[in-house]
mmCIF file of C-alpha atoms in Angstrom:
data_model
loop_
_atom_site.group_PDB
_atom_site.id
_atom_site.type_symbol
_atom_site.label_atom_id
_atom_site.label_comp_id
_atom_site.label_asym_id
_atom_site.label_seq_id
_atom_site.Cartn_x
_atom_site.Cartn_y
_atom_site.Cartn_z
ATOM 1 C CA MET A 1 -150.012 -32.657 133.052
ATOM 2 C CA SER A 2 -147.115 -33.239 130.720
ATOM 3 C CA THR A 3 -143.401 -32.515 130.936
ATOM 4 C CA VAL A 4 -142.026 -32.234 127.415
ATOM 5 C CA THR A 5 -138.689 -34.043 127.079
ATOM 6 C CA THR A 6 -136.579 -35.777 124.514
ATOM 7 C CA GLU A 7 -135.018 -39.158 125.173
ATOM 8 C CA GLU A 8 -131.711 -37.739 126.369
ATOM 9 C CA SER A 9 -132.723 -34.306 127.682
ATOM 10 C CA PHE A 10 -132.787 -33.161 131.284
ATOM 11 C CA SER A 11 -136.095 -31.670 132.396
ATOM 12 C CA HIS A 12 -136.510 -29.666 135.612
ATOM 13 C CA PRO A 13 -140.031 -28.239 135.976
ATOM 14 C CA ALA A 14 -141.477 -26.499 139.024
ATOM 15 C CA LEU A 15 -145.000 -27.567 139.975
ATOM 16 C CA PHE A 16 -147.075 -24.798 141.588
ATOM 17 C CA TYR A 17 -150.011 -26.213 143.549
ATOM 18 C CA ARG A 18 -152.741 -24.724 145.732
ATOM 19 C CA SER A 19 -154.354 -27.655 147.575
ATOM 20 C CA ALA A 20 -153.692 -31.171 148.819
ATOM 21 C CA GLY A 21 -156.030 -32.496 146.155
ATOM 22 C CA GLU A 22 -154.233 -30.712 143.338
ATOM 23 C CA TYR A 23 -150.867 -31.800 144.739
ATOM 24 C CA THR A 24 -151.955 -35.426 144.809
ATOM 25 C CA ASP A 25 -153.500 -35.369 141.336
ATOM 26 C CA ARG A 26 -150.479 -33.758 139.668
ATOM 27 C CA THR A 27 -147.791 -35.781 141.401
ATOM 28 C CA VAL A 28 -149.568 -39.118 141.058
ATOM 29 C CA THR A 29 -150.085 -38.464 137.335
ATOM 30 C CA PHE A 30 -146.395 -37.599 137.004
ATOM 31 C CA VAL A 31 -145.356 -40.816 138.753
ATOM 32 C CA ARG A 32 -147.712 -43.000 136.726
ATOM 33 C CA GLU A 33 -146.457 -41.473 133.469
ATOM 34 C CA GLY A 34 -142.973 -42.537 134.489
ATOM 35 C CA LEU A 35 -143.992 -46.033 135.506
ATOM 36 C CA ALA A 36 -145.884 -46.491 132.227
ATOM 37 C CA ALA A 37 -142.742 -45.470 130.328
ATOM 38 C CA GLY A 38 -140.660 -47.981 132.267
ATOM 39 C CA GLU A 39 -138.684 -45.263 134.076
ATOM 40 C CA PRO A 40 -137.346 -45.807 137.611
ATOM 41 C CA VAL A 41 -139.220 -43.366 139.874
ATOM 42 C CA ALA A 42 -138.266 -41.813 143.219
ATOM 43 C CA VAL A 43 -140.300 -39.491 145.421
ATOM 44 C CA ALA A 44 -138.458 -37.357 147.991
ATOM 45 C CA VAL A 45 -140.913 -34.992 149.696
ATOM 46 C CA PRO A 46 -141.905 -34.129 153.306
ATOM 47 C CA ALA A 47 -143.634 -36.973 155.138
ATOM 48 C CA PRO A 48 -147.244 -35.645 154.967
ATOM 49 C CA ASN A 49 -146.947 -35.201 151.193
ATOM 50 C CA LEU A 50 -145.229 -38.552 150.919
ATOM 51 C CA GLU A 51 -148.363 -40.177 152.307
ATOM 52 C CA LEU A 52 -150.598 -38.239 149.904
ATOM 53 C CA ILE A 53 -148.662 -39.606 146.939
ATOM 54 C CA ARG A 54 -148.361 -43.111 148.347
ATOM 55 C CA GLY A 55 -152.091 -43.209 149.057
ATOM 56 C CA GLY A 56 -152.955 -41.794 145.635
ATOM 57 C CA LEU A 57 -150.840 -44.413 143.880
ATOM 58 C CA GLY A 58 -152.385 -47.375 145.681
ATOM 59 C CA PRO A 59 -150.831 -50.640 144.441
ATOM 60 C CA ASP A 60 -148.597 -48.691 142.011
ATOM 61 C CA ALA A 61 -146.631 -47.402 145.018
ATOM 62 C CA ARG A 62 -144.804 -50.739 145.143
ATOM 63 C CA GLY A 63 -142.729 -49.718 142.142
ATOM 64 C CA VAL A 64 -141.588 -46.381 143.598
ATOM 65 C CA THR A 65 -138.708 -45.408 145.894
ATOM 66 C CA PHE A 66 -139.937 -43.127 148.714
ATOM 67 C CA LEU A 67 -137.782 -40.834 150.871
ATOM 68 C CA ASP A 68 -138.815 -38.360 153.583
ATOM 69 C CA MET A 69 -137.167 -35.126 152.451
ATOM 70 C CA THR A 70 -137.256 -33.656 155.966
ATOM 71 C CA GLU A 71 -134.697 -36.326 156.873
ATOM 72 C CA ALA A 72 -132.848 -37.092 153.618
ATOM 73 C CA GLY A 73 -132.795 -33.403 152.674
ATOM 74 C CA ARG A 74 -132.515 -31.830 156.119
ATOM 75 C CA ASN A 75 -129.335 -30.227 154.793
ATOM 76 C CA PRO A 76 -130.130 -28.959 151.283
ATOM 77 C CA GLY A 77 -126.491 -29.444 150.288
ATOM 78 C CA ARG A 78 -126.844 -33.189 150.776
ATOM 79 C CA ILE A 79 -129.770 -33.602 148.358
ATOM 80 C CA ILE A 80 -127.875 -33.678 145.064
ATOM 81 C CA PRO A 81 -125.272 -36.279 146.082
ATOM 82 C CA GLY A 82 -127.316 -38.210 148.647
ATOM 83 C CA VAL A 83 -130.775 -38.262 147.051
ATOM 84 C CA LEU A 84 -130.893 -37.203 143.391
ATOM 85 C CA ARG A 85 -127.540 -38.466 142.120
ATOM 86 C CA ALA A 86 -127.679 -41.490 144.414
ATOM 87 C CA PHE A 87 -130.905 -42.605 142.727
ATOM 88 C CA ALA A 88 -129.986 -41.542 139.184
ATOM 89 C CA ASP A 89 -126.554 -43.155 139.331
ATOM 90 C CA THR A 90 -128.104 -46.444 140.438
ATOM 91 C CA HIS A 91 -130.031 -46.368 137.136
ATOM 92 C CA ALA A 92 -127.310 -44.780 135.017
ATOM 93 C CA ARG A 93 -128.414 -46.474 131.777
ATOM 94 C CA GLU A 94 -132.076 -45.497 132.105
ATOM 95 C CA ARG A 95 -134.041 -42.295 132.099
ATOM 96 C CA VAL A 96 -135.149 -41.583 135.677
ATOM 97 C CA ARG A 97 -138.061 -39.601 137.044
ATOM 98 C CA ILE A 98 -137.876 -37.931 140.472
ATOM 99 C CA ILE A 99 -140.124 -35.725 142.569
ATOM 100 C CA GLY A 100 -137.985 -33.602 144.881
ATOM 101 C CA GLU A 101 -139.549 -31.076 147.285
ATOM 102 C CA PRO A 102 -136.698 -29.365 149.151
ATOM 103 C CA ILE A 103 -138.619 -26.180 150.057
ATOM 104 C CA TRP A 104 -141.634 -26.284 152.333
ATOM 105 C CA ALA A 105 -143.336 -23.934 154.788
ATOM 106 C CA GLY A 106 -141.299 -24.085 157.979
ATOM 107 C CA ARG A 107 -137.844 -23.963 156.426
ATOM 108 C CA SER A 108 -135.855 -21.402 158.439
ATOM 109 C CA ALA A 109 -134.415 -18.136 157.169
ATOM 110 C CA ALA A 110 -130.941 -19.645 157.564
ATOM 111 C CA GLU A 111 -131.905 -22.697 155.504
ATOM 112 C CA TYR A 112 -133.653 -20.980 152.615
ATOM 113 C CA PRO A 113 -130.599 -19.540 150.787
ATOM 114 C CA ALA A 114 -129.065 -23.031 150.731
ATOM 115 C CA CYS A 115 -132.378 -24.418 149.429
ATOM 116 C CA ALA A 116 -132.528 -21.871 146.607
ATOM 117 C CA GLN A 117 -128.917 -22.537 145.641
ATOM 118 C CA HIS A 118 -129.639 -26.268 145.663
ATOM 119 C CA GLU A 119 -132.550 -25.825 143.255
ATOM 120 C CA ALA A 120 -130.322 -23.761 140.966
ATOM 121 C CA LEU A 121 -127.432 -26.224 141.070
ATOM 122 C CA ILE A 122 -129.611 -29.169 140.057
ATOM 123 C CA ASN A 123 -129.415 -27.690 136.554
ATOM 124 C CA ALA A 124 -125.614 -27.909 136.572
ATOM 125 C CA ALA A 125 -125.478 -31.302 138.264
ATOM 126 C CA PHE A 126 -127.783 -32.954 135.708
ATOM 127 C CA THR A 127 -126.697 -31.315 132.475
ATOM 128 C CA GLY A 128 -126.699 -34.016 129.808
ATOM 129 C CA ARG A 129 -128.450 -36.571 132.043
ATOM 130 C CA ALA A 130 -131.588 -38.409 130.994
ATOM 131 C CA ALA A 131 -133.750 -37.365 133.932
ATOM 132 C CA THR A 132 -136.892 -35.476 134.864
ATOM 133 C CA ILE A 133 -136.920 -33.828 138.300
ATOM 134 C CA LEU A 134 -140.233 -32.251 139.324
ATOM 135 C CA CYS A 135 -140.109 -29.772 142.232
ATOM 136 C CA PRO A 136 -143.444 -28.906 143.902
ATOM 137 C CA TYR A 137 -144.091 -25.448 145.413
ATOM 138 C CA ASP A 138 -147.085 -24.629 147.641
ATOM 139 C CA GLU A 139 -148.454 -21.341 146.312
ATOM 140 C CA THR A 140 -150.657 -20.823 149.384
ATOM 141 C CA ARG A 141 -147.949 -21.185 152.047
ATOM 142 C CA LEU A 142 -144.665 -20.090 150.498
ATOM 143 C CA ALA A 143 -143.606 -16.434 150.323
ATOM 144 C CA PRO A 144 -143.842 -14.559 147.004
ATOM 145 C CA ASP A 145 -140.051 -14.208 146.795
ATOM 146 C CA VAL A 146 -139.689 -17.990 147.136
ATOM 147 C CA LEU A 147 -142.096 -18.528 144.244
ATOM 148 C CA ALA A 148 -140.264 -15.883 142.225
ATOM 149 C CA ASP A 149 -136.973 -17.698 142.838
ATOM 150 C CA ALA A 150 -138.567 -20.931 141.608
ATOM 151 C CA LEU A 151 -139.118 -19.275 138.241
ATOM 152 C CA VAL A 152 -135.432 -18.375 138.094
ATOM 153 C CA THR A 153 -134.190 -21.850 139.065
ATOM 154 C CA HIS A 154 -136.569 -23.853 136.840
ATOM 155 C CA PRO A 155 -136.740 -23.572 133.046
ATOM 156 C CA THR A 156 -140.413 -24.517 133.030
ATOM 157 C CA VAL A 157 -143.272 -24.103 135.488
ATOM 158 C CA ILE A 158 -146.533 -26.059 135.682
ATOM 159 C CA THR A 159 -149.571 -24.146 136.921
ATOM 160 C CA ALA A 160 -153.106 -25.555 136.892
ATOM 161 C CA GLY A 161 -151.860 -28.501 134.864
ATOM 162 C CA ARG A 162 -150.347 -26.408 132.075
ATOM 163 C CA ALA A 163 -146.591 -26.151 131.467
ATOM 164 C CA ARG A 164 -144.994 -22.927 130.290
ATOM 165 C CA VAL A 165 -141.463 -21.692 129.771
ATOM 166 C CA SER A 166 -140.139 -19.491 132.576
ATOM 167 C CA GLU A 167 -139.084 -16.168 131.118
ATOM 168 C CA THR A 168 -136.878 -15.412 134.144
ATOM 169 C CA TYR A 169 -134.912 -18.684 134.147
ATOM 170 C CA ASP A 170 -131.270 -17.900 135.045
ATOM 171 C CA TRP A 171 -130.010 -20.391 137.636
ATOM 172 C CA PRO A 172 -126.458 -18.936 138.007
ATOM 173 C CA ALA A 173 -128.061 -15.668 139.167
ATOM 174 C CA VAL A 174 -129.588 -17.421 142.176
ATOM 175 C CA VAL A 175 -126.307 -19.111 143.088
ATOM 176 C CA ALA A 176 -124.609 -15.707 143.016
ATOM 177 C CA ARG A 177 -127.390 -13.837 144.839
ATOM 178 C CA TYR A 178 -127.359 -16.175 147.826
ATOM 179 C CA ASN A 179 -123.572 -16.194 148.065
ATOM 180 C CA GLU A 180 -124.166 -13.921 151.045
ATOM 181 C CA PRO A 181 -121.661 -12.530 153.569
ATOM 182 C CA LEU A 182 -122.041 -14.287 156.919
ATOM 183 C CA GLU A 183 -121.111 -12.493 160.117
ATOM 184 C CA THR A 184 -119.638 -14.372 163.072
ATOM 185 C CA THR A 185 -121.837 -14.092 166.164
ATOM 186 C CA ALA A 186 -120.483 -11.878 168.931
ATOM 187 C CA GLY A 187 -119.224 -13.981 171.821
ATOM 188 C CA ALA A 188 -118.245 -16.946 169.649
ATOM 189 C CA GLY A 189 -115.162 -18.892 170.624
ATOM 190 C CA VAL A 190 -112.486 -18.206 167.996
ATOM 191 C CA ILE A 191 -109.093 -19.744 167.321
ATOM 192 C CA SER A 192 -106.576 -19.218 164.526
ATOM 193 C CA PHE A 193 -104.715 -22.175 163.062
ATOM 194 C CA GLY A 194 -102.034 -23.176 160.610
ATOM 195 C CA ALA A 195 -100.579 -26.522 159.622
ATOM 196 C CA GLY A 196 -98.982 -27.010 163.030
ATOM 197 C CA GLU A 197 -102.167 -26.195 164.956
ATOM 198 C CA LEU A 198 -104.639 -28.593 163.328
ATOM 199 C CA PRO A 199 -104.775 -30.957 166.335
ATOM 200 C CA GLU A 200 -105.221 -27.966 168.642
ATOM 201 C CA ALA A 201 -108.058 -26.595 166.490
ATOM 202 C CA ARG A 202 -109.781 -29.976 166.549
ATOM 203 C CA ARG A 203 -109.477 -30.213 170.356
ATOM 204 C CA PHE A 204 -110.769 -26.658 170.691
ATOM 205 C CA ALA A 205 -113.833 -27.531 168.595
ATOM 206 C CA VAL A 206 -114.574 -30.697 170.554
ATOM 207 C CA ASP A 207 -114.215 -28.956 173.911
ATOM 208 C CA ARG A 208 -116.398 -26.026 172.895
ATOM 209 C CA ALA A 209 -119.054 -28.169 171.203
ATOM 210 C CA SER A 210 -119.209 -30.439 174.250
ATOM 211 C CA ALA A 211 -119.596 -27.433 176.555
ATOM 212 C CA LEU A 212 -122.400 -26.153 174.324
ATOM 213 C CA GLY A 213 -124.302 -29.429 174.620
ATOM 214 C CA LEU A 214 -123.203 -31.767 171.833
ATOM 215 C CA SER A 215 -122.449 -35.353 172.791
ATOM 216 C CA GLY A 216 -122.090 -38.825 171.329
ATOM 217 C CA ARG A 217 -122.436 -39.110 167.569
ATOM 218 C CA ARG A 218 -123.182 -35.414 167.154
ATOM 219 C CA LEU A 219 -119.923 -34.509 168.872
ATOM 220 C CA GLN A 220 -118.078 -36.915 166.593
ATOM 221 C CA ASP A 221 -119.756 -35.254 163.604
ATOM 222 C CA ALA A 222 -118.512 -31.856 164.781
ATOM 223 C CA GLU A 223 -114.979 -33.183 165.173
ATOM 224 C CA LEU A 224 -115.008 -34.781 161.709
ATOM 225 C CA ALA A 225 -116.386 -31.683 159.984
ATOM 226 C CA VAL A 226 -113.939 -29.337 161.692
ATOM 227 C CA SER A 227 -111.055 -31.669 160.875
ATOM 228 C CA GLU A 228 -112.008 -31.755 157.188
ATOM 229 C CA LEU A 229 -112.518 -28.002 156.869
ATOM 230 C CA THR A 230 -109.389 -26.951 158.738
ATOM 231 C CA THR A 231 -107.302 -29.421 156.737
ATOM 232 C CA ASN A 232 -108.788 -28.023 153.515
ATOM 233 C CA SER A 233 -107.819 -24.524 154.663
ATOM 234 C CA VAL A 234 -104.207 -25.577 155.191
ATOM 235 C CA ILE A 235 -103.987 -27.414 151.859
ATOM 236 C CA HIS A 236 -106.173 -25.260 149.606
ATOM 237 C CA GLY A 237 -106.937 -22.062 151.533
ATOM 238 C CA GLY A 238 -103.605 -20.341 151.907
ATOM 239 C CA GLY A 239 -102.143 -22.492 154.684
ATOM 240 C CA SER A 240 -104.092 -21.073 157.614
ATOM 241 C CA GLY A 241 -107.514 -19.970 158.795
ATOM 242 C CA THR A 242 -109.760 -19.165 161.717
ATOM 243 C CA LEU A 243 -112.304 -21.408 163.423
ATOM 244 C CA ALA A 244 -115.306 -20.042 165.306
ATOM 245 C CA ILE A 245 -117.965 -21.928 167.264
ATOM 246 C CA TRP A 246 -121.105 -20.902 169.156
ATOM 247 C CA ALA A 247 -124.697 -21.967 169.890
ATOM 248 C CA GLU A 248 -127.892 -20.412 168.551
ATOM 249 C CA ALA A 249 -131.516 -21.476 168.138
ATOM 250 C CA GLY A 250 -130.956 -25.024 169.407
ATOM 251 C CA GLN A 251 -127.922 -25.648 167.219
ATOM 252 C CA VAL A 252 -124.159 -25.598 167.530
ATOM 253 C CA VAL A 253 -122.647 -23.520 164.729
ATOM 254 C CA CYS A 254 -119.065 -23.904 163.494
ATOM 255 C CA GLU A 255 -117.397 -21.904 160.766
ATOM 256 C CA VAL A 256 -113.987 -21.903 159.127
ATOM 257 C CA ARG A 257 -112.596 -18.903 157.262
ATOM 258 C CA ASP A 258 -109.527 -18.936 155.034
ATOM 259 C CA LYS A 259 -108.027 -17.168 152.012
ATOM 260 C CA GLY A 260 -109.019 -19.783 149.431
ATOM 261 C CA ARG A 261 -111.585 -19.329 146.668
ATOM 262 C CA LEU A 262 -114.201 -21.922 145.716
ATOM 263 C CA THR A 263 -114.563 -21.667 141.946
ATOM 264 C CA ASP A 264 -116.694 -24.804 141.494
ATOM 265 C CA PRO A 265 -120.312 -24.205 142.595
ATOM 266 C CA LEU A 266 -120.835 -27.971 142.845
ATOM 267 C CA ALA A 267 -117.917 -28.470 145.237
ATOM 268 C CA GLY A 268 -119.069 -30.852 147.964
ATOM 269 C CA ARG A 269 -122.231 -31.776 146.051
ATOM 270 C CA ARG A 270 -120.843 -34.458 143.745
ATOM 271 C CA PRO A 271 -120.766 -38.086 144.895
ATOM 272 C CA ALA A 272 -117.226 -39.384 145.232
ATOM 273 C CA GLU A 273 -116.096 -41.329 142.185
ATOM 274 C CA ARG A 274 -114.993 -44.931 142.594
ATOM 275 C CA GLY A 275 -111.306 -44.982 143.486
ATOM 276 C CA GLN A 276 -111.224 -41.216 144.091
ATOM 277 C CA ILE A 277 -108.376 -40.108 146.347
ATOM 278 C CA GLY A 278 -109.020 -36.910 148.277
ATOM 279 C CA GLY A 279 -111.604 -34.269 147.430
ATOM 280 C CA ARG A 280 -114.184 -35.602 149.877
ATOM 281 C CA GLY A 281 -113.834 -33.031 152.665
ATOM 282 C CA LEU A 282 -116.734 -30.699 151.909
ATOM 283 C CA LEU A 283 -118.863 -33.644 150.773
ATOM 284 C CA LEU A 284 -118.394 -35.270 154.186
ATOM 285 C CA VAL A 285 -119.359 -32.024 155.898
ATOM 286 C CA HIS A 286 -122.587 -31.915 153.883
ATOM 287 C CA TYR A 287 -123.383 -35.489 154.914
ATOM 288 C CA VAL A 288 -122.913 -35.019 158.669
ATOM 289 C CA ALA A 289 -124.311 -31.478 159.083
ATOM 290 C CA ASP A 290 -127.927 -30.342 159.358
ATOM 291 C CA LEU A 291 -127.149 -27.244 157.287
ATOM 292 C CA VAL A 292 -124.114 -25.883 155.430
ATOM 293 C CA ARG A 293 -123.722 -22.290 154.241
ATOM 294 C CA VAL A 294 -120.846 -21.056 152.080
ATOM 295 C CA HIS A 295 -119.665 -17.574 151.202
ATOM 296 C CA THR A 296 -116.780 -17.261 148.759
ATOM 297 C CA THR A 297 -115.090 -14.254 147.115
ATOM 298 C CA ASP A 298 -111.711 -13.463 145.585
ATOM 299 C CA ASP A 299 -110.533 -12.580 149.104
ATOM 300 C CA GLY A 300 -111.437 -15.858 150.785
ATOM 301 C CA THR A 301 -114.044 -18.448 151.711
ATOM 302 C CA LEU A 302 -116.204 -19.104 154.753
ATOM 303 C CA VAL A 303 -117.854 -22.481 155.320
ATOM 304 C CA ARG A 304 -120.380 -22.645 158.152
ATOM 305 C CA PHE A 305 -122.119 -25.788 159.347
ATOM 306 C CA TYR A 306 -124.932 -26.313 161.831
ATOM 307 C CA LEU A 307 -125.596 -29.326 164.064
ATOM 308 C CA ASP A 308 -128.856 -29.752 165.972
ATOM 309 C CA LEU A 309 -128.496 -30.156 169.710
#
């Protein structure tokens, strides 16, 4: 298996695999190619696959950074700043090589659109960077539409050890397609707020989240995320907004709607720059939440975050 790159180019291939043996062979070869070239290597995949790669590498595993993607990438919106950029920026003067597997069988229907957008936005986040990011896809367990999306979000695809150009590559199309309207659940607690009601909105969120079962650190996470989003609405979203909160499928769900428009698809997905003042609100929400969904149009923006109970 080979991923064709130049010294300074960014490479983002999808690896389609059909068995544990094929997965191990392809990924271990990819890692060893990087180690032989003197490239820093990171592997961020679900724990069972992590062990396949670690076992296949044997002693070579000592030179690799391993991360369980089910934890580090529980929220797909956290992967670019917290996993990919975090590793690449640590080795800013070197070409890096990363295996990132953000989509696996078992991802929920609510999570998948954020996963697909994440895969698309990698291409924007790493433009001009000297990096290779390989994204494995299980052909036997993932739905056909997921595999079709992989061809749109990756410029090349590797199948049976052979790389080919994806004729349907068009990552902005996936970002736009999954910019889906999100309806507030009937029965949700809802409150409107402006600049003078920010403390009230925060208290409302804490009281409702506590009544729905959040406590301790998770309740603090809800308070922080609501505080950041409602403040953003006042400053950047027309001066006011609405906050809704409810529980579903073992999670507390909070959303903030306002009249602002997010024009930067990487908003909240860039690591904060050293000395940066402000601009961390959505990034903080991505870090504390288990999932973040965003819908933005010319008429306004909705940011929804999920916290596991």
